[in-house]
Amino acid sequence: MFKQFDVIAIGGGPGGYIAAIRAAQLGFNVACIDEWKNSKGGPALGGTCTNVGCIPSKALLQSSENYDQAGHHFAEHGIEVKGLSLDVAKMLSRKDMVVKQNNDGIAYLFKKNKVTFFHGRGSFVAAKDGSYDIKVADASEEIISGKHIVVSTGSNARALPGTPFDEVNILSNEGALRLGAVPKKLGLIGSGVIGLEIGSVWRRLGAEVTVLEGLPTFLGAVDQQIAKEAHKAFVKQGLKIELGAKVGEIKSGKNGVSVAYVNAKGQAQTLEVDKLIVSIGRVANTIGLAPDAVGLKLDERGAIVVDGECRTNLPNVWAVGDVVRGPMLAHKAEEEGVAVAERIAGQHGHVNFNTIPWVIYTNPEIAWVGQTEEQLKAAGRAYKVGTFPFMANGRARAMGDTTGMVKMLADAATDEILGVHIVGPFASELISECVVAMEFRASSEDIARVCHAHPSLSESTKEAALAVEKRSLNF
Ligand code: FAD
Ligand code: NAI
């Protein structure tokens, strides 16, 4: 039977599944095609984020943090742990269960919202009579047709040239999240978000971790005062980070991996490790989509070309998430998915790229929104700064977690908040208040005058806002 839909989302990650649900809520007849397979060959909705990204990494970050706390920090609270042991298999199966709960949750949401799900690969066939024919291929093939297509095919890990992932010794995020045992020595190429998060997991579980970063600056996109605080904390925890490393030949064999590199001083070095994770960024994925069949335009990096509203060069073909420009973040993909569904319905659709928060879920966590001090300087913008250390926050002291600070940047003339940068406990949660404030174009004085619960970490945000006017009360 030939199936005709108003909207078809190709890809069931955060961009596609959210676009599908929102379009269904708006009254459209919607399908979503996703090819991800679980270990039994069945569907596993949620894309990279749910299967090999946000969710499993946070599950393992939590488990490894618990282990680290029990091993190293419970004693400070007078809690003695004897015979602490690690069951990696159990930790991984818990992670798999969390992933499955999320896969099942999305399948349930599709039923609830009457989104028709197709398991298989979706490819463009042809534009016909104001619609697009899409082939869905798995064990069998069928053609479905949609008036509007939302391409949300995500991204894949970037490999080093000449060093493909084998997921045994040379690992992408996929292999790195399912290592069956703690490697004695673990190497990482790239000290970006994945390198720091996954490196933290295995370091906490006992691996000796060395990160080789190509750039001379640590976390170059992060406000450098915050990045320096984080760097100090990571080094103290035992993470070895080599900046300015030029990676050369990589040899992988039975005994592990050897990485030849030239360090920042120009000296030739070799890093010998049991496993190597390569986390040097991700590339847009259009494998199997057959964009040429309909003339869908890609840029030189392989990303789908879109305008500010996620419109491609083809009428009624939209693209969202990692497969287009902009930060590769699940919540950015979701926002674009919602906005596209609303635009299809003739509504306004809104994504504010200036207020997309970033979080790195290490310990300490790093979170920010808006512009860094370096960006403001480069733009010649006059600004004021307020900082407040968690060391001076009562809740942080009670928790025994006083690393880091909140830093607020505000316009020198209008006091509008231009950026907030946090390194420290629950930065991931604290940043939301700042995102809301910036979305409403609040001033630092607005935050400074809002009553914050005591004792809470959020008082540090208020204090940083007070510090903008040099009137901190507790520091
Ligand atoms: P994806 O999630 O990649 O989904 C694309 C889907 O489309 C996949 O299921 C794929 O199989 C399917 N597909 C592709 N081509 C086809 C086709 N032709 N037919 C059918 N199906 C197809 N972001 C955060 O915001 N917070 C985090 O904490 C975070 N942690 C991360 C940790 C790791 C280790 C990684 C790798 C990424 C992390 N990210 C995080 C990034 C986040 O996962 C991505 O930004 C997000 O998944 C992008 O969503 P998407 O819908 O664009 O694509
Ligand atoms: P990344 O872009 O965050 O970091 C890559 C790092 O590798 C950079 O520091 C870069 O300078 C370095 N690099 C690049 N080529 C190199 C080379 N040849 N040798 C040495 N170093 C090299 O990319 P990453 O960590 O792979 O993550 C990809 C994306 O996934 C992130 O940008 C982010 O969008 C998303 N993500 C988000 C998370 C979150 O929100 N918490 C968690 C994990 C991933």
Coordinates of C-alpha atoms and ligand atoms in Angstrom, one line a residue:
M1 CA 0.0 0.0 0.0
F2 CA 1.4 3.4 -1.0
K3 CA 1.7 5.7 2.0
Q4 CA 1.3 9.5 1.8
F5 CA 2.3 11.7 4.8
D6 CA 2.2 15.5 5.4
V7 CA 5.6 15.3 7.1
I8 CA 8.3 12.7 7.1
A9 CA 11.3 13.0 9.4
I10 CA 14.4 11.1 8.2
G11 CA 16.3 10.2 11.4
G12 CA 14.9 9.6 14.8
G13 CA 17.5 11.4 17.0
P14 CA 16.6 14.5 19.1
G15 CA 16.1 16.6 15.9
G16 CA 13.9 14.1 14.1
Y17 CA 11.8 12.6 16.8
I18 CA 11.0 15.9 18.4
A19 CA 10.1 17.4 15.0
A20 CA 7.8 14.4 14.3
I21 CA 6.1 14.7 17.7
R22 CA 5.6 18.5 17.4
A23 CA 4.3 18.2 13.8
A24 CA 1.8 15.5 15.0
Q25 CA 0.7 17.7 17.9
L26 CA 0.0 20.4 15.3
G27 CA -2.4 18.0 13.4
F28 CA -0.2 16.7 10.6
N29 CA -0.1 13.1 9.5
V30 CA 3.5 12.3 10.3
A31 CA 6.1 9.5 9.8
C32 CA 9.6 9.1 11.2
I33 CA 12.2 6.8 9.6
D34 CA 15.2 5.7 11.6
E35 CA 17.7 3.0 10.9
W36 CA 19.4 2.6 14.3
K37 CA 19.6 -1.1 15.4
N38 CA 19.9 -2.4 18.9
S39 CA 22.0 -5.4 19.7
K40 CA 19.1 -7.7 18.6
G41 CA 18.6 -5.9 15.3
G42 CA 15.4 -4.2 16.5
P43 CA 14.8 -0.4 16.4
A44 CA 16.5 1.9 19.0
L45 CA 15.0 5.3 18.7
G46 CA 16.8 8.4 19.9
G47 CA 19.8 8.5 17.6
T48 CA 23.4 9.2 18.7
C49 CA 22.2 11.0 21.8
T50 CA 20.2 8.1 23.2
N51 CA 22.3 5.2 22.0
V52 CA 25.9 6.3 22.0
G53 CA 26.0 9.9 23.2
C54 CA 24.4 12.0 25.9
I55 CA 22.5 9.3 27.7
P56 CA 25.0 6.4 28.0
S57 CA 27.9 8.9 28.7
K58 CA 25.9 10.5 31.5
A59 CA 25.0 7.0 32.9
L60 CA 28.6 6.0 33.1
L61 CA 29.7 9.4 34.4
Q62 CA 27.3 9.0 37.3
S63 CA 28.4 5.4 38.0
S64 CA 32.1 6.3 37.8
E65 CA 31.5 9.4 40.0
N66 CA 29.8 7.2 42.6
Y67 CA 32.8 4.8 42.6
D68 CA 35.2 7.7 42.9
Q69 CA 33.2 9.3 45.7
A70 CA 33.1 5.9 47.6
G71 CA 36.8 5.4 47.1
H72 CA 38.2 8.8 47.7
H73 CA 35.7 11.1 49.3
F74 CA 33.3 9.3 51.6
A75 CA 36.0 9.1 54.3
E76 CA 35.9 12.9 54.6
H77 CA 32.3 12.5 55.8
G78 CA 33.3 9.8 58.3
I79 CA 32.0 7.0 56.1
E80 CA 34.3 4.1 55.9
V81 CA 34.1 1.8 52.9
K82 CA 35.7 -1.5 53.2
G83 CA 36.2 -3.9 50.3
L84 CA 35.2 -1.5 47.6
S85 CA 35.1 -3.4 44.3
L86 CA 34.1 -2.7 40.7
D87 CA 31.8 -4.8 38.4
V88 CA 32.3 -3.2 35.0
A89 CA 29.8 -5.6 33.4
K90 CA 27.1 -4.6 35.8
M91 CA 27.9 -0.9 35.3
L92 CA 27.6 -1.4 31.5
S93 CA 24.4 -3.3 31.8
R94 CA 22.9 -0.6 33.9
K95 CA 23.9 1.9 31.3
D96 CA 22.3 -0.3 28.6
M97 CA 19.1 -0.4 30.6
V98 CA 19.0 3.4 30.9
V99 CA 19.5 3.6 27.1
K100 CA 16.6 1.1 26.6
Q101 CA 14.3 3.0 28.9
N102 CA 14.9 6.1 26.7
N103 CA 14.5 4.1 23.4
D104 CA 11.2 2.7 24.7
G105 CA 10.1 6.1 25.9
I106 CA 10.3 7.5 22.4
A107 CA 8.5 4.6 20.9
Y108 CA 5.7 5.2 23.5
L109 CA 5.6 8.9 22.6
F110 CA 5.3 8.0 18.9
K111 CA 2.3 5.8 19.7
K112 CA 0.8 8.5 21.9
N113 CA 1.1 11.2 19.3
K114 CA 0.2 8.8 16.3
V115 CA 3.5 9.2 14.6
T116 CA 4.0 6.3 12.1
F117 CA 7.5 4.8 12.6
F118 CA 9.5 3.0 9.9
H119 CA 12.6 1.1 10.9
G120 CA 15.1 1.2 8.1
R121 CA 17.2 3.6 5.9
G122 CA 15.4 6.5 4.3
S123 CA 16.6 7.8 0.9
F124 CA 15.4 10.4 -1.5
V125 CA 14.0 8.9 -4.7
A126 CA 12.4 11.7 -6.6
A127 CA 10.3 14.9 -6.2
K128 CA 6.8 14.2 -7.6
D129 CA 3.6 16.2 -7.7
G130 CA 4.5 18.5 -4.9
S131 CA 5.7 15.7 -2.7
Y132 CA 8.9 13.7 -2.2
D133 CA 9.2 9.9 -2.7
I134 CA 11.3 8.4 0.0
K135 CA 12.5 4.8 -0.1
V136 CA 12.6 2.9 3.2
A137 CA 15.0 0.0 3.1
D138 CA 15.7 -2.6 5.7
A139 CA 15.0 -6.3 5.1
S140 CA 12.4 -5.2 2.5
E141 CA 11.8 -2.0 0.6
E142 CA 8.9 0.4 0.3
I143 CA 8.3 3.8 -1.0
I144 CA 6.5 6.4 1.1
S145 CA 5.7 10.0 0.1
G146 CA 5.8 13.2 2.1
K147 CA 4.8 16.9 1.4
H148 CA 7.4 18.1 3.8
I149 CA 10.7 16.3 4.6
V150 CA 12.7 17.0 7.7
V151 CA 16.2 15.6 7.3
S152 CA 17.7 14.9 10.7
T153 CA 20.3 12.3 9.9
G154 CA 22.8 13.5 12.6
S155 CA 26.6 13.0 12.6
N156 CA 29.3 10.4 12.9
A157 CA 32.7 10.5 14.7
R158 CA 35.5 11.9 12.7
A159 CA 38.4 9.5 12.2
L160 CA 42.1 10.5 12.0
P161 CA 43.2 10.2 8.3
G162 CA 44.5 6.7 7.7
T163 CA 43.4 5.4 11.1
P164 CA 39.9 4.0 10.8
F165 CA 38.0 3.1 14.0
D166 CA 38.1 -0.7 14.7
E167 CA 36.2 -0.3 18.0
V168 CA 38.6 -2.8 19.6
N169 CA 41.8 -0.7 20.0
I170 CA 41.0 2.5 18.1
L171 CA 37.7 3.7 19.5
S172 CA 35.1 6.3 18.6
N173 CA 32.5 7.2 21.2
E174 CA 30.7 4.0 20.4
G175 CA 33.5 1.7 21.5
A176 CA 34.6 4.0 24.3
L177 CA 31.2 3.6 25.9
R178 CA 31.3 -0.2 25.9
L179 CA 34.8 -1.2 27.0
G180 CA 34.4 -4.5 28.8
A181 CA 37.3 -3.8 31.3
V182 CA 39.2 -0.8 32.6
P183 CA 42.3 -0.4 30.4
K184 CA 45.5 0.1 32.3
K185 CA 46.6 2.9 30.0
L186 CA 44.1 4.8 27.9
G187 CA 45.0 7.4 25.3
L188 CA 42.8 10.1 23.9
I189 CA 43.3 12.3 20.9
G190 CA 41.4 15.6 21.3
S191 CA 40.6 17.2 24.7
G192 CA 37.2 18.4 23.6
V193 CA 33.9 17.6 25.1
I194 CA 34.0 13.8 24.5
G195 CA 37.6 13.5 25.4
L196 CA 37.1 15.1 28.8
E197 CA 33.8 13.3 29.6
I198 CA 34.8 9.8 28.5
G199 CA 38.4 10.3 29.7
S200 CA 36.9 11.2 33.1
V201 CA 34.8 8.0 33.2
W202 CA 37.8 5.6 32.7
R203 CA 40.2 7.7 34.9
R204 CA 37.7 7.5 37.8
L205 CA 37.5 3.7 37.3
G206 CA 41.3 3.4 37.5
A207 CA 42.8 3.9 34.0
E208 CA 45.9 6.0 33.6
V209 CA 44.6 8.5 31.0
T210 CA 46.7 10.7 28.7
V211 CA 45.1 13.2 26.4
L212 CA 46.9 14.6 23.3
E213 CA 45.4 17.9 22.2
G214 CA 46.5 19.5 18.9
L215 CA 45.8 23.1 19.9
P216 CA 48.1 25.0 22.3
T217 CA 45.1 26.2 24.2
F218 CA 42.9 24.1 26.6
L219 CA 39.2 24.3 25.7
G220 CA 39.7 27.2 23.3
A221 CA 36.0 27.9 23.0
V222 CA 35.5 28.2 26.7
D223 CA 36.1 31.4 28.7
Q224 CA 39.8 31.1 29.4
Q225 CA 39.5 32.0 33.1
I226 CA 37.0 29.1 33.5
A227 CA 39.1 26.8 31.3
K228 CA 42.1 27.4 33.5
E229 CA 40.3 26.5 36.7
A230 CA 39.0 23.3 35.0
H231 CA 42.4 22.4 33.7
K232 CA 43.9 22.8 37.2
A233 CA 41.2 20.5 38.6
F234 CA 41.6 17.8 35.9
V235 CA 45.4 17.7 36.3
K236 CA 45.0 17.4 40.1
Q237 CA 42.8 14.4 39.5
G238 CA 45.5 12.8 37.5
L239 CA 44.4 13.4 33.9
K240 CA 47.5 14.0 31.8
I241 CA 46.8 16.6 29.2
E242 CA 49.5 17.4 26.5
L243 CA 48.6 20.6 24.6
G244 CA 50.1 21.4 21.2
A245 CA 50.7 17.8 20.3
K246 CA 51.1 16.9 16.6
V247 CA 49.9 13.4 16.2
G248 CA 51.8 11.3 13.6
E249 CA 51.8 7.6 12.9
I250 CA 49.4 5.3 14.9
K251 CA 50.2 1.6 15.1
S252 CA 47.7 -0.8 16.5
G253 CA 48.5 -4.4 17.4
K254 CA 48.0 -7.3 19.9
N255 CA 49.7 -5.4 22.7
G256 CA 47.8 -2.2 22.2
V257 CA 48.4 1.1 20.4
S258 CA 51.4 3.3 19.9
V259 CA 51.0 6.9 19.0
A260 CA 53.9 8.9 17.6
Y261 CA 53.6 12.6 18.2
V262 CA 55.6 15.8 18.4
N263 CA 55.1 17.7 21.7
A264 CA 54.7 21.4 22.1
K265 CA 58.5 21.7 22.5
G266 CA 59.1 20.1 19.1
Q267 CA 60.3 16.8 20.6
A268 CA 59.4 13.5 19.1
Q269 CA 57.5 11.3 21.5
T270 CA 55.6 8.0 21.6
L271 CA 52.6 7.2 23.7
E272 CA 52.0 3.5 24.4
V273 CA 48.4 2.7 25.5
D274 CA 46.1 -0.3 25.7
K275 CA 43.3 1.5 24.0
L276 CA 43.0 4.8 22.1
I277 CA 39.9 7.0 21.9
V278 CA 39.8 9.4 19.0
S279 CA 37.6 12.4 19.8
I280 CA 38.5 15.1 17.3
G281 CA 35.0 16.2 16.4
R282 CA 32.1 14.9 14.4
V283 CA 31.0 15.1 10.7
A284 CA 27.6 15.6 9.3
N285 CA 26.0 12.3 8.2
T286 CA 24.2 11.9 4.8
I287 CA 25.3 8.4 4.1
G288 CA 22.5 6.6 2.3
L289 CA 20.3 9.6 2.1
A290 CA 20.8 10.0 -1.7
P291 CA 20.7 13.8 -1.6
D292 CA 21.7 13.9 -5.3
A293 CA 18.5 12.1 -6.3
V294 CA 16.7 15.4 -5.7
G295 CA 19.5 17.9 -5.9
L296 CA 19.8 18.6 -2.1
K297 CA 22.7 20.9 -1.6
L298 CA 25.6 20.1 0.8
D299 CA 28.5 22.3 1.7
E300 CA 32.2 21.5 1.3
R301 CA 32.2 19.7 4.7
G302 CA 29.2 17.5 3.8
A303 CA 26.7 19.3 5.9
I304 CA 23.3 20.1 4.5
V305 CA 23.1 23.8 3.5
V306 CA 20.2 25.6 5.4
D307 CA 19.2 29.2 6.0
G308 CA 18.6 30.6 9.4
E309 CA 15.2 28.8 9.5
C310 CA 16.5 25.4 8.5
R311 CA 15.2 25.6 4.9
T312 CA 17.3 23.7 2.4
N313 CA 17.6 24.7 -1.3
L314 CA 14.6 22.5 -2.0
P315 CA 11.0 23.6 -1.4
N316 CA 9.5 22.0 1.7
V317 CA 12.7 20.1 2.5
W318 CA 14.1 21.1 5.9
A319 CA 17.2 20.0 7.8
V320 CA 17.9 20.2 11.6
G321 CA 20.5 19.1 14.2
D322 CA 24.0 17.8 13.7
V323 CA 23.6 17.5 9.9
V324 CA 23.4 21.3 9.5
R325 CA 25.6 24.2 10.8
G326 CA 25.8 25.2 14.4
P327 CA 26.7 23.5 17.6
M328 CA 26.3 19.7 17.7
L329 CA 24.1 19.6 20.7
A330 CA 20.9 17.6 21.4
H331 CA 19.0 20.5 22.7
K332 CA 19.9 22.6 19.7
A333 CA 18.6 19.8 17.4
E334 CA 15.4 19.7 19.4
E335 CA 14.8 23.4 19.3
E336 CA 15.3 23.3 15.5
G337 CA 12.9 20.3 15.2
V338 CA 10.2 22.2 17.1
A339 CA 10.7 25.4 15.2
V340 CA 10.6 23.6 11.8
A341 CA 7.3 21.8 12.7
E342 CA 5.8 25.1 13.7
R343 CA 7.0 26.8 10.5
I344 CA 5.4 24.0 8.5
A345 CA 2.2 24.8 10.3
G346 CA 2.6 28.5 9.3
Q347 CA 3.6 29.5 12.8
H348 CA 6.6 31.6 13.7
G349 CA 9.1 29.0 15.0
H350 CA 11.9 30.4 17.1
V351 CA 15.5 29.4 17.9
N352 CA 17.8 31.9 19.7
F353 CA 21.4 30.8 18.9
N354 CA 22.7 33.4 21.4
T355 CA 21.2 31.5 24.3
I356 CA 22.0 27.9 23.6
P357 CA 23.7 26.6 26.8
W358 CA 26.8 24.3 26.7
V359 CA 27.6 21.8 29.4
I360 CA 30.6 19.6 29.9
Y361 CA 29.6 16.9 32.4
T362 CA 33.0 16.5 34.1
N363 CA 33.8 17.0 37.8
P364 CA 33.9 19.9 38.1
E365 CA 31.1 20.5 35.6
I366 CA 31.6 23.3 33.1
A367 CA 28.6 25.3 31.7
W368 CA 28.2 28.5 29.9
V369 CA 25.8 30.6 27.9
G370 CA 26.5 33.7 25.7
Q371 CA 29.8 35.3 25.0
T372 CA 33.2 34.7 26.6
E373 CA 35.5 37.5 27.9
E374 CA 37.8 36.8 24.9
Q375 CA 34.9 37.2 22.4
L376 CA 33.8 40.5 24.0
K377 CA 37.4 41.8 23.9
A378 CA 37.8 40.8 20.3
A379 CA 34.5 42.5 19.4
G380 CA 35.6 45.7 21.2
R381 CA 32.6 45.6 23.5
A382 CA 32.8 47.4 26.8
Y383 CA 31.9 45.0 29.6
K384 CA 31.9 44.5 33.4
V385 CA 32.8 41.3 35.1
G386 CA 31.6 39.7 38.4
T387 CA 33.0 36.5 39.8
F388 CA 32.1 34.4 42.9
P389 CA 34.0 31.4 44.0
F390 CA 32.2 28.3 45.3
M391 CA 34.7 28.3 48.1
A392 CA 32.6 31.1 49.6
N393 CA 29.3 29.4 49.2
G394 CA 27.8 27.7 52.3
R395 CA 26.0 24.9 50.4
A396 CA 29.2 24.0 48.4
R397 CA 31.1 23.8 51.7
A398 CA 28.5 21.6 53.2
M399 CA 28.7 19.4 50.1
G400 CA 32.5 19.3 50.3
D401 CA 32.6 20.5 46.7
T402 CA 34.1 24.0 46.5
T403 CA 36.1 23.9 43.3
G404 CA 35.3 26.7 40.8
M405 CA 33.3 29.8 40.3
V406 CA 30.5 31.6 38.6
K407 CA 31.5 34.4 36.3
M408 CA 29.1 36.9 34.9
L409 CA 29.8 39.4 32.0
A410 CA 27.5 42.4 31.5
D411 CA 27.4 45.3 29.1
A412 CA 29.3 48.3 30.7
A413 CA 26.6 50.8 29.7
T414 CA 23.3 48.9 29.8
D415 CA 24.2 46.2 32.3
E416 CA 22.5 43.6 30.0
I417 CA 24.0 40.1 30.8
L418 CA 26.2 39.1 27.8
G419 CA 27.5 35.7 29.1
V420 CA 27.7 33.5 32.2
H421 CA 30.4 30.9 32.7
I422 CA 30.5 28.4 35.5
V423 CA 32.9 25.7 36.6
G424 CA 31.9 23.8 39.6
P425 CA 29.2 21.7 41.2
F426 CA 25.9 21.3 39.3
A427 CA 27.0 23.9 36.8
S428 CA 24.7 22.0 34.4
E429 CA 21.7 23.0 36.5
L430 CA 22.8 26.4 37.6
I431 CA 23.2 27.6 33.9
S432 CA 19.4 27.4 33.3
E433 CA 18.7 30.5 35.4
C434 CA 21.2 32.4 33.4
V435 CA 19.8 31.2 30.1
V436 CA 16.3 32.4 31.2
A437 CA 17.8 35.7 32.3
M438 CA 19.5 36.2 28.9
E439 CA 16.4 35.1 27.0
F440 CA 14.5 37.9 28.8
R441 CA 17.5 40.2 28.2
A442 CA 17.9 40.7 32.0
S443 CA 20.5 42.9 33.5
S444 CA 23.0 41.7 36.1
E445 CA 21.1 43.9 38.6
D446 CA 17.9 41.8 37.9
I447 CA 19.6 38.7 39.1
A448 CA 21.3 40.5 42.0
R449 CA 17.8 41.6 43.2
V450 CA 16.1 38.2 42.9
C451 CA 15.8 36.2 46.2
H452 CA 17.7 33.0 46.0
A453 CA 17.2 30.1 48.5
H454 CA 19.7 29.7 51.2
P455 CA 21.8 27.7 51.4
S456 CA 22.0 26.9 47.7
L457 CA 24.6 26.8 45.0
S458 CA 22.4 29.3 43.1
E459 CA 23.4 32.0 45.6
S460 CA 26.7 32.0 43.8
T461 CA 25.0 33.2 40.6
K462 CA 23.4 36.0 42.6
E463 CA 26.7 36.8 44.2
A464 CA 28.5 36.9 40.8
A465 CA 25.8 39.3 39.7
L466 CA 26.3 41.5 42.8
A467 CA 30.1 41.3 42.0
V468 CA 29.4 43.0 38.6
E469 CA 28.6 46.1 40.6
K470 CA 31.4 45.3 43.1
R471 CA 29.0 44.7 45.9
S472 CA 29.3 41.0 46.8
L473 CA 28.0 40.3 50.2
N474 CA 29.7 37.0 51.0
F475 CA 33.1 37.5 49.4
Ligands
FAD1 P1 21.4 12.0 15.8 O1 21.2 11.9 17.3 O2 22.7 11.6 15.3 O3 20.3 11.1 15.1 C1 20.3 10.8 13.8 C2 19.5 9.5 13.6 O4 19.3 9.4 12.2 C3 20.3 8.2 14.0 O5 19.4 7.4 14.7 C4 20.7 7.6 12.7 O6 20.8 6.2 12.7 C5 19.5 8.0 11.8 N1 19.8 8.1 10.4 C6 20.9 8.6 9.7 N2 20.7 8.5 8.4 C7 19.5 7.9 8.2 C8 18.8 7.5 7.0 N3 19.2 7.8 5.8 N4 17.6 6.9 7.2 C9 17.1 6.6 8.4 N5 17.8 6.9 9.6 C10 18.9 7.6 9.4 N6 24.7 16.7 23.2 C11 24.2 17.3 24.3 O7 23.4 18.3 24.1 N7 24.4 17.0 25.6 C12 25.3 15.9 25.8 O8 25.5 15.6 27.0 C13 25.9 15.2 24.7 N8 26.7 14.2 25.0 C14 27.2 13.5 23.9 C15 28.1 12.5 24.2 C16 28.7 11.8 23.1 C17 29.6 10.7 23.4 C18 28.4 12.2 21.7 C19 28.9 11.4 20.6 C20 27.5 13.2 21.5 C21 26.9 13.9 22.6 N9 26.1 15.0 22.4 C22 25.5 15.7 23.4 C23 25.7 15.4 21.0 C24 24.3 14.9 20.6 O9 24.3 13.5 20.7 C25 23.9 15.3 19.2 O10 24.1 16.7 19.1 C26 22.5 14.9 18.9 O11 22.4 13.5 19.0 C27 22.1 15.4 17.5 O12 20.8 15.0 17.2 P2 20.3 14.7 15.7 O13 18.9 14.3 15.8 O14 20.7 15.8 14.8 O15 21.2 13.4 15.2
NAI2 P1 35.2 18.7 20.1 O1 35.1 19.6 18.9 O2 34.5 19.1 21.3 O3 36.8 18.5 20.4 C1 37.7 18.0 19.5 C2 39.1 18.4 20.0 O4 40.0 17.6 19.3 C3 39.4 19.8 19.9 O5 40.0 20.3 21.1 C4 40.4 19.9 18.7 O6 41.4 20.9 18.8 C5 41.1 18.5 18.9 N1 41.7 18.0 17.7 C6 41.1 18.0 16.4 N2 42.0 17.4 15.6 C7 43.0 16.9 16.3 C8 44.2 16.2 16.0 N3 44.4 15.8 14.7 N4 45.1 15.9 17.0 C9 44.8 16.4 18.2 N5 43.7 17.1 18.6 C10 42.8 17.3 17.6 O7 34.8 17.2 19.5 P2 34.4 15.9 20.3 O8 35.0 15.9 21.7 O9 34.8 14.8 19.4 O10 32.9 16.0 20.4 C11 32.1 16.2 19.3 C12 30.9 17.0 19.6 O11 29.9 16.2 20.2 C13 31.1 18.2 20.5 O12 31.6 19.3 19.8 C14 29.7 18.4 21.0 O13 29.0 19.2 20.0 C15 29.1 17.0 21.1 N6 29.2 16.6 22.5 C16 28.5 17.3 23.4 C17 28.6 16.9 24.7 C18 27.9 17.8 25.7 O14 27.1 18.6 25.4 N7 28.1 17.5 27.0 C19 29.3 15.7 25.2 C20 30.0 15.1 24.1 C21 29.9 15.5 22.8

